[in-house]
Coordinates of C-alpha atoms and ligand atoms in Angstrom, one line a residue:
M1 CA -10.4 11.9 18.7
K2 CA -9.6 8.5 20.0
N3 CA -6.5 8.1 22.3
F4 CA -3.3 7.1 20.6
I5 CA 0.4 6.4 20.9
F6 CA 2.5 7.5 17.9
E7 CA 5.8 6.0 16.9
N8 CA 7.6 5.9 13.6
S9 CA 11.2 4.8 13.7
T10 CA 12.1 5.0 10.0
K11 CA 14.6 7.7 8.9
V12 CA 13.4 9.2 5.6
I13 CA 15.7 10.8 3.1
F14 CA 13.9 12.4 0.2
G15 CA 14.8 14.0 -3.1
E16 CA 16.7 13.8 -6.4
G17 CA 20.2 12.3 -5.9
C18 CA 19.6 11.0 -2.4
V19 CA 20.7 7.5 -3.2
K20 CA 24.1 8.7 -4.4
E21 CA 24.5 11.0 -1.5
Y22 CA 23.3 8.9 1.4
L23 CA 23.1 5.2 0.6
L24 CA 26.6 4.3 1.9
S25 CA 26.4 6.3 5.1
M26 CA 23.0 4.8 5.9
V27 CA 24.1 1.2 5.3
Q28 CA 27.2 1.9 7.5
K29 CA 25.1 3.5 10.2
F30 CA 22.6 0.6 10.6
S31 CA 24.8 -2.4 10.1
D32 CA 28.5 -3.4 10.1
G33 CA 27.8 -3.3 6.4
S34 CA 30.1 -6.2 5.3
T35 CA 27.4 -8.1 3.4
V36 CA 24.3 -6.5 1.9
M37 CA 21.4 -8.5 0.3
I38 CA 20.0 -6.4 -2.6
A39 CA 16.4 -7.5 -3.1
Y40 CA 14.3 -6.6 -6.1
G41 CA 11.5 -7.7 -8.3
G42 CA 11.2 -8.9 -11.9
G43 CA 14.0 -6.9 -13.4
S44 CA 12.8 -3.3 -13.9
V45 CA 15.7 -2.1 -11.8
K46 CA 18.1 -3.8 -14.1
K47 CA 16.6 -2.1 -17.2
N48 CA 16.4 1.4 -15.7
G49 CA 19.9 1.4 -14.2
I50 CA 19.0 1.6 -10.6
Y51 CA 20.4 -1.8 -9.7
D52 CA 23.9 -0.9 -11.2
E53 CA 23.9 2.4 -9.4
V54 CA 23.1 0.8 -6.0
K55 CA 25.5 -2.1 -6.4
N56 CA 28.4 0.1 -7.5
I57 CA 28.0 2.3 -4.5
L58 CA 28.3 -0.7 -2.2
T59 CA 31.0 -2.6 -4.0
D60 CA 33.1 0.5 -4.6
A61 CA 33.1 0.8 -0.8
G62 CA 34.4 -2.8 -0.4
M63 CA 31.1 -4.4 0.6
K64 CA 30.0 -7.8 -0.5
T65 CA 26.6 -8.0 -2.0
V66 CA 24.3 -10.9 -2.7
D67 CA 21.1 -10.8 -4.8
F68 CA 17.6 -11.8 -3.8
S69 CA 15.7 -11.4 -7.1
G70 CA 12.3 -12.2 -8.7
I71 CA 10.1 -10.9 -6.0
M72 CA 6.6 -11.0 -7.6
A73 CA 3.7 -8.7 -7.2
N74 CA 1.6 -10.0 -4.3
P75 CA 4.6 -11.7 -2.7
T76 CA 4.2 -15.3 -1.5
Y77 CA 5.1 -16.9 1.7
A78 CA 7.4 -19.2 -0.2
K79 CA 9.3 -16.2 -1.6
V80 CA 9.6 -14.8 1.9
L81 CA 11.3 -18.0 3.1
E82 CA 13.6 -18.0 0.1
G83 CA 14.8 -14.5 1.0
A84 CA 15.4 -15.6 4.6
K85 CA 17.4 -18.6 3.5
I86 CA 19.6 -16.5 1.2
A87 CA 20.1 -14.0 4.1
R88 CA 21.1 -16.7 6.6
E89 CA 23.3 -18.7 4.2
N90 CA 25.3 -15.6 3.3
N91 CA 25.5 -14.1 6.8
V92 CA 23.8 -11.0 5.5
D93 CA 24.1 -7.9 7.7
L94 CA 21.4 -5.7 6.1
I95 CA 18.6 -6.3 3.6
L96 CA 18.3 -3.5 1.0
A97 CA 14.8 -3.6 -0.7
V98 CA 14.9 -1.9 -4.0
G99 CA 11.4 -1.7 -5.5
G100 CA 7.7 -1.1 -4.9
G101 CA 5.4 -2.4 -2.2
S102 CA 5.8 -6.1 -3.1
V103 CA 9.6 -6.0 -2.7
M104 CA 9.4 -4.0 0.5
D105 CA 6.8 -6.3 2.1
C106 CA 8.6 -9.5 1.2
C107 CA 11.8 -8.1 2.6
K108 CA 10.2 -7.1 5.9
A109 CA 8.9 -10.6 6.3
S110 CA 12.2 -12.1 5.2
A111 CA 14.1 -9.9 7.7
L112 CA 11.8 -11.3 10.4
A113 CA 12.1 -14.9 9.2
A114 CA 15.9 -14.8 9.0
K115 CA 16.0 -14.2 12.8
Y116 CA 13.3 -16.6 13.8
E117 CA 13.4 -20.4 14.3
G118 CA 9.6 -21.0 14.2
D119 CA 7.1 -20.6 11.4
I120 CA 6.5 -16.9 10.8
W121 CA 3.2 -17.4 9.0
T122 CA 1.7 -19.3 11.9
D123 CA 3.2 -17.0 14.6
F124 CA 2.9 -13.6 13.0
W125 CA 0.6 -13.6 10.0
A126 CA -2.2 -16.1 10.6
S127 CA -3.0 -14.0 13.7
P128 CA -1.3 -11.1 15.4
G129 CA 1.9 -12.1 17.2
S130 CA 4.4 -10.2 19.3
V131 CA 8.0 -9.5 18.0
D132 CA 10.3 -9.7 21.0
F133 CA 13.5 -9.9 18.9
E134 CA 15.3 -7.7 16.4
P135 CA 14.7 -8.6 12.7
L136 CA 17.6 -8.2 10.3
P137 CA 18.1 -4.5 9.6
L138 CA 16.2 -3.3 6.5
G139 CA 16.8 -0.4 4.3
I140 CA 14.5 0.6 1.4
I141 CA 15.0 2.4 -1.9
V142 CA 11.5 3.2 -3.3
T143 CA 11.1 2.8 -7.1
A144 CA 7.3 3.0 -7.3
A145 CA 4.9 5.1 -5.2
G146 CA 1.7 3.6 -3.8
T147 CA 1.6 1.4 -0.8
G148 CA 3.4 3.6 1.7
S149 CA 5.1 0.4 3.0
E150 CA 8.4 2.3 3.1
C151 CA 7.4 4.0 6.4
N152 CA 5.5 1.4 8.4
G153 CA 5.9 -2.1 9.7
G154 CA 3.3 -3.5 7.4
A155 CA 3.8 -6.5 5.2
V156 CA 1.1 -8.1 3.0
I157 CA 1.9 -11.7 2.2
T158 CA 0.0 -14.3 0.2
N159 CA -0.1 -17.9 1.4
E160 CA -0.8 -19.7 -1.8
E161 CA -1.6 -23.0 -0.2
L162 CA -4.2 -21.5 2.1
K163 CA -5.4 -18.9 -0.4
I164 CA -5.1 -16.1 2.1
K165 CA -3.5 -12.7 1.5
T166 CA -3.1 -10.8 4.7
G167 CA -1.2 -8.0 6.2
R168 CA 0.3 -7.3 9.6
D169 CA 2.0 -4.2 10.9
Y170 CA 4.8 -4.7 13.4
P171 CA 6.7 -1.5 14.4
E172 CA 9.8 -3.7 14.8
C173 CA 9.6 -4.4 11.0
N174 CA 9.8 -0.7 10.1
A175 CA 12.8 -0.1 7.8
K176 CA 15.8 1.6 9.5
F177 CA 16.0 4.1 6.6
V178 CA 14.3 4.8 3.3
L179 CA 15.7 6.7 0.3
M180 CA 13.1 8.3 -1.9
D181 CA 14.2 9.8 -5.2
P182 CA 11.1 10.8 -7.3
T183 CA 13.1 10.5 -10.5
Y184 CA 13.4 6.7 -9.8
T185 CA 9.6 6.5 -10.5
Y186 CA 9.8 8.0 -14.0
S187 CA 10.1 4.6 -15.6
V188 CA 7.1 3.1 -13.8
P189 CA 4.6 2.2 -16.6
K190 CA 1.5 4.3 -16.8
R191 CA -0.7 1.4 -15.8
Q192 CA 1.2 0.9 -12.5
M193 CA 1.6 4.6 -11.8
V194 CA -2.1 5.0 -12.0
S195 CA -2.9 1.9 -10.0
G196 CA -0.3 2.8 -7.3
S197 CA -1.8 6.3 -7.1
F198 CA -5.3 4.9 -6.6
D199 CA -3.9 2.8 -3.8
I200 CA -2.7 6.0 -2.1
L201 CA -6.2 7.5 -2.5
S202 CA -7.7 4.3 -1.1
H203 CA -5.6 4.3 2.0
I204 CA -6.6 7.8 2.7
M205 CA -10.3 7.1 2.1
E206 CA -10.3 3.9 4.2
T207 CA -9.1 6.0 7.1
Y208 CA -11.2 9.1 6.4
F209 CA -14.5 7.2 6.1
S210 CA -14.5 6.0 9.7
L211 CA -15.5 7.2 13.1
P212 CA -15.0 9.4 15.0
D213 CA -16.5 12.1 12.8
D214 CA -15.7 14.9 15.2
D215 CA -13.5 17.9 14.3
N216 CA -10.1 16.3 14.1
V217 CA -6.9 17.2 12.4
S218 CA -6.5 13.8 10.8
D219 CA -9.5 14.3 8.6
D220 CA -8.4 17.8 7.6
I221 CA -5.0 16.4 6.6
S222 CA -6.7 13.6 4.7
E223 CA -8.8 16.0 2.6
A224 CA -5.7 18.0 1.6
L225 CA -3.9 14.8 0.7
M226 CA -6.7 13.5 -1.4
R227 CA -6.9 16.8 -3.4
S228 CA -3.2 16.6 -3.9
V229 CA -3.2 13.0 -5.2
I230 CA -6.0 13.8 -7.6
R231 CA -4.3 17.0 -8.9
N232 CA -0.8 15.5 -9.2
L233 CA -1.9 12.2 -10.8
R234 CA -3.6 14.2 -13.5
K235 CA -0.4 16.1 -14.0
A236 CA 1.8 12.9 -14.0
V237 CA -0.5 11.2 -16.6
K238 CA 0.1 14.2 -18.9
D239 CA 3.8 14.4 -18.2
P240 CA 5.4 11.3 -16.5
K241 CA 8.6 13.3 -15.9
D242 CA 6.9 16.1 -14.0
Y243 CA 9.2 16.2 -11.0
T244 CA 6.8 18.1 -8.8
A245 CA 3.9 15.8 -9.6
R246 CA 6.0 12.7 -9.0
S247 CA 7.4 14.1 -5.7
N248 CA 4.0 14.9 -4.4
L249 CA 2.6 11.5 -5.3
M250 CA 5.6 9.8 -3.7
W251 CA 5.3 11.8 -0.4
A252 CA 1.5 11.5 -0.4
A253 CA 1.9 7.7 -0.5
T254 CA 4.1 7.8 2.5
M255 CA 1.8 10.2 4.3
G256 CA -1.1 7.8 3.7
E257 CA 0.5 5.0 5.5
N258 CA 3.1 6.4 7.9
R259 CA 0.4 6.2 10.7
I260 CA -0.1 10.0 10.9
I261 CA -3.5 10.4 9.4
K262 CA -4.7 7.3 11.3
L263 CA -4.1 8.9 14.7
G264 CA -7.3 9.2 16.6
K265 CA -9.3 7.3 13.9
Q266 CA -10.9 3.9 14.0
M267 CA -10.2 3.1 10.3
D268 CA -12.3 1.0 7.9
F269 CA -10.1 -1.0 5.4
E270 CA -13.0 -3.3 4.4
C271 CA -12.2 -2.6 0.8
H272 CA -8.7 -3.7 1.4
Q273 CA -9.9 -6.9 3.0
M274 CA -12.0 -7.6 -0.1
E275 CA -9.2 -6.8 -2.5
H276 CA -6.7 -8.9 -0.6
Q277 CA -8.9 -12.0 -0.9
L278 CA -9.5 -11.3 -4.6
G279 CA -5.7 -11.1 -4.9
A280 CA -5.3 -14.4 -3.1
Y281 CA -7.6 -16.1 -5.6
I282 CA -6.9 -14.3 -8.9
D283 CA -3.6 -12.6 -8.3
C284 CA -4.9 -9.2 -9.5
N285 CA -3.1 -5.9 -9.3
H286 CA -3.8 -4.3 -5.9
G287 CA -4.7 -0.7 -7.0
E288 CA -6.8 -1.9 -9.8
G289 CA -8.8 -4.2 -7.6
L290 CA -9.4 -1.3 -5.2
A291 CA -10.5 0.9 -8.0
V292 CA -13.2 -1.6 -9.1
L293 CA -14.5 -2.1 -5.5
H294 CA -14.5 1.4 -4.0
P295 CA -17.4 3.2 -5.7
V296 CA -19.7 0.1 -5.4
Y297 CA -18.7 -0.4 -1.7
Y298 CA -19.4 3.2 -1.0
R299 CA -22.8 3.1 -2.6
H300 CA -23.6 0.4 0.0
I301 CA -22.4 2.3 3.0
Y302 CA -22.9 6.0 2.4
K303 CA -26.3 6.3 4.0
N304 CA -24.8 5.2 7.3
G305 CA -22.1 7.9 7.1
L306 CA -23.9 10.7 5.4
Y307 CA -22.1 13.6 7.2
K308 CA -18.7 12.4 6.0
F309 CA -19.7 11.5 2.4
C310 CA -21.2 15.1 2.1
R311 CA -17.9 16.5 3.4
F312 CA -16.0 14.4 0.8
A313 CA -18.2 15.7 -2.0
A314 CA -17.7 19.3 -1.0
E315 CA -14.1 19.4 0.3
V316 CA -12.4 16.9 -2.1
W317 CA -14.4 17.3 -5.3
G318 CA -15.6 20.9 -4.8
I319 CA -19.3 20.0 -5.4
S320 CA -21.8 22.6 -4.3
S321 CA -24.5 21.7 -1.8
E322 CA -27.0 24.2 -3.0
G323 CA -30.5 22.9 -3.4
K324 CA -29.4 19.3 -2.6
T325 CA -30.4 16.9 0.1
Q326 CA -27.6 15.3 2.1
E327 CA -28.2 12.0 0.3
H328 CA -28.0 13.7 -3.1
L329 CA -24.8 15.5 -2.3
A330 CA -23.2 12.4 -0.8
A331 CA -24.1 10.3 -3.9
E332 CA -22.6 13.0 -6.2
G333 CA -19.3 12.7 -4.4
I334 CA -19.2 9.0 -5.0
E335 CA -20.1 9.5 -8.7
A336 CA -17.2 12.0 -8.9
L337 CA -14.9 9.3 -7.6
A338 CA -16.2 6.8 -10.1
D339 CA -15.8 9.4 -13.0
F340 CA -12.2 10.0 -11.9
I341 CA -11.5 6.3 -12.0
K342 CA -12.7 6.2 -15.6
E343 CA -10.9 9.4 -16.5
I344 CA -7.5 8.0 -15.5
G345 CA -8.0 4.7 -17.2
L346 CA -8.5 2.3 -14.3
P347 CA -10.7 -0.7 -14.7
T348 CA -14.2 -0.6 -13.5
T349 CA -15.3 -4.3 -13.5
L350 CA -14.0 -7.5 -12.0
R351 CA -14.0 -9.0 -15.4
Q352 CA -11.3 -6.5 -16.5
I353 CA -9.0 -7.7 -13.7
G354 CA -9.3 -11.4 -14.3
V355 CA -12.5 -12.7 -12.7
N356 CA -14.5 -15.0 -15.0
E357 CA -17.4 -17.4 -14.9
E358 CA -15.2 -20.0 -13.2
T359 CA -14.1 -17.8 -10.4
D360 CA -15.8 -18.8 -7.1
L361 CA -16.9 -15.4 -5.9
K362 CA -18.8 -16.9 -3.0
A363 CA -15.7 -18.6 -1.7
I364 CA -13.8 -15.4 -2.0
A365 CA -16.6 -13.4 -0.3
D366 CA -16.8 -16.0 2.5
S367 CA -13.0 -15.8 3.1
C368 CA -13.0 -11.9 3.6
N369 CA -12.7 -10.4 7.1
C370 CA -15.6 -8.3 8.1
V371 CA -13.9 -5.5 10.0
P372 CA -15.6 -3.3 12.7
G373 CA -14.4 0.1 11.4
S374 CA -16.9 0.7 8.6
Y375 CA -20.0 2.9 8.9
K376 CA -21.9 -0.3 8.2
K377 CA -20.5 -3.7 9.2
M378 CA -20.4 -6.0 6.2
T379 CA -21.7 -9.5 6.1
H380 CA -20.3 -12.2 3.7
E381 CA -23.7 -12.0 1.9
E382 CA -23.3 -8.3 1.3
I383 CA -19.7 -8.7 0.1
L384 CA -20.9 -11.2 -2.4
E385 CA -23.6 -8.8 -3.6
I386 CA -20.8 -6.1 -4.0
F387 CA -18.7 -8.6 -6.0
K388 CA -21.7 -9.4 -8.3
E389 CA -22.4 -5.7 -8.8
C390 CA -18.7 -5.2 -9.7
Y391 CA -18.6 -8.2 -12.1
Ligands
LIG1 O1 9.0 -6.4 -10.5 P1 9.6 -5.3 -11.2 O2 10.3 -5.7 -12.5 O3 10.4 -4.4 -10.4 O4 8.4 -4.4 -11.8 C1 7.5 -3.8 -10.9 C2 6.1 -4.5 -10.9 O5 5.9 -5.1 -12.1 C3 7.1 -2.4 -11.4 N1 8.0 -1.3 -11.0 C4 8.3 -0.9 -9.8 N2 9.2 0.1 -9.8 C5 9.4 0.3 -11.2 C6 8.7 -0.6 -11.9 N3 8.7 -0.6 -13.3 C7 9.5 0.3 -13.9 N4 10.2 1.2 -13.2 C8 10.2 1.3 -11.9 N5 10.9 2.3 -11.3 O6 5.8 -2.1 -10.8 C9 5.1 -3.4 -10.7 C10 4.3 -3.4 -9.5 O7 5.2 -3.4 -8.3 P2 4.6 -3.8 -6.9 O8 5.7 -3.6 -5.9 O9 3.9 -5.1 -7.0 O10 3.5 -2.7 -6.7 P3 2.9 -1.9 -5.5 O11 3.9 -1.0 -5.0 O12 1.6 -1.5 -5.8 O13 2.8 -3.1 -4.3 C11 1.7 -4.0 -4.2 C12 1.8 -4.9 -3.0 O14 1.9 -4.2 -1.8 C13 0.8 -4.6 -1.0 C14 -0.3 -5.0 -2.0 O15 -1.3 -5.8 -1.4 C15 0.6 -5.8 -3.0 O16 0.9 -7.1 -2.5 N6 0.4 -3.6 0.0 C16 1.2 -3.3 1.0 C17 0.9 -2.4 2.0 C18 1.8 -2.1 3.2 N7 2.8 -2.9 3.4 O17 1.6 -1.1 3.9 C19 -0.4 -1.6 2.0 C20 -1.1 -1.8 0.7 O18 -2.5 -1.6 1.0 C21 -0.9 -3.0 0.0 O19 -1.9 -4.0 0.4
LIG2 ZN1 -3.4 -0.6 -0.5

């Protein structure tokens, strides 16, 4: 295990009814609570009643609220600045992000920008910076499970002008509190539920498939989490209102990205680098992009990480090793993953997520970061090969 320091400052309140029971006290605990900015996406929270519930709790207690609406999937830097401007102009005391990963990420960056005079893209996203001031306090109400953004300081932002989608994780940007009611995710359309769940699986795999491969508790937890995501996603596809399945998916999402399974691990995240740049060029759905890339990427690297890919086949998919070479067993694990992707209805080609003959795959490949954590360090040429195989 590598050396590590662990910190996670977000207070988590989980379970049915938690917003009604705890929202007010949380807002009062972490701000003077006189003006709250309610931030949300394209309007799902207005249709499913979550917005009204939240707003009434705050206004009934005499608080002033101001809206920051229309946060798009793959939030842009321009949208981040819009949020910061609304927060500043209205003397907002706390930002309340009500949504999925896009709303959470945008709000983390807006909370930082609201308290910073300079350009946050240049100073914190273009390359890692250091946050030596307090961003505006942030609270989160999760409405869609997937990114795990609710319990880390990560925010993935798209700079449309530069065609770069990139994430940074600053502990100072962790939300002060998060409220997680699994019933809030019942209304997430199947397509998003499945893609968000694949994102959970991807975060765990990107951590699991990296050195060190010694006996470490992080890998054991990761295997249990992967089995849980697979089992509970199958249940939630059959019955979207299966409370147990939705609860497990919601908490697995948090566990994937609250830094716990990353402790002592180097981490890969090359697939995320590739997907983020696809997103910057074609604005695709994050989990869907990952689903297309993962099996193909793994076929490229598994021979350099045979031990772990064999363990994945046996421990996550229950495949027997009897009479098989290591290579054969490892390849069967990757095929089990590819079959699962088809079974739950995720796309399997880049064409299905918006790439066409006019898309400049070479430019996208050249713009990807090649991270050091993989079993095999990618080159831009190999990333282009992967894209072509996925096409
Ligand atoms: O915009 P609205 O109308 O709210 O609809 C959203 C959106 O269309 C809908 N939705 C959310 N909750 C709903 C609901 N629809 C009905 N009922 C509900 N209860 O779901 C759609 C997708 O939402 P979005 O927030 O975009 O999805 P997701 O949670 O997958 O977030 C994706 C973003 O997070 C980034 C991704 O790159 C992408 O930009 N990531 C952030 C990470 C982090 N901060 O740690 C890590 C991830 O790897 C990821 O990169
Ligand atoms: Zn992700």
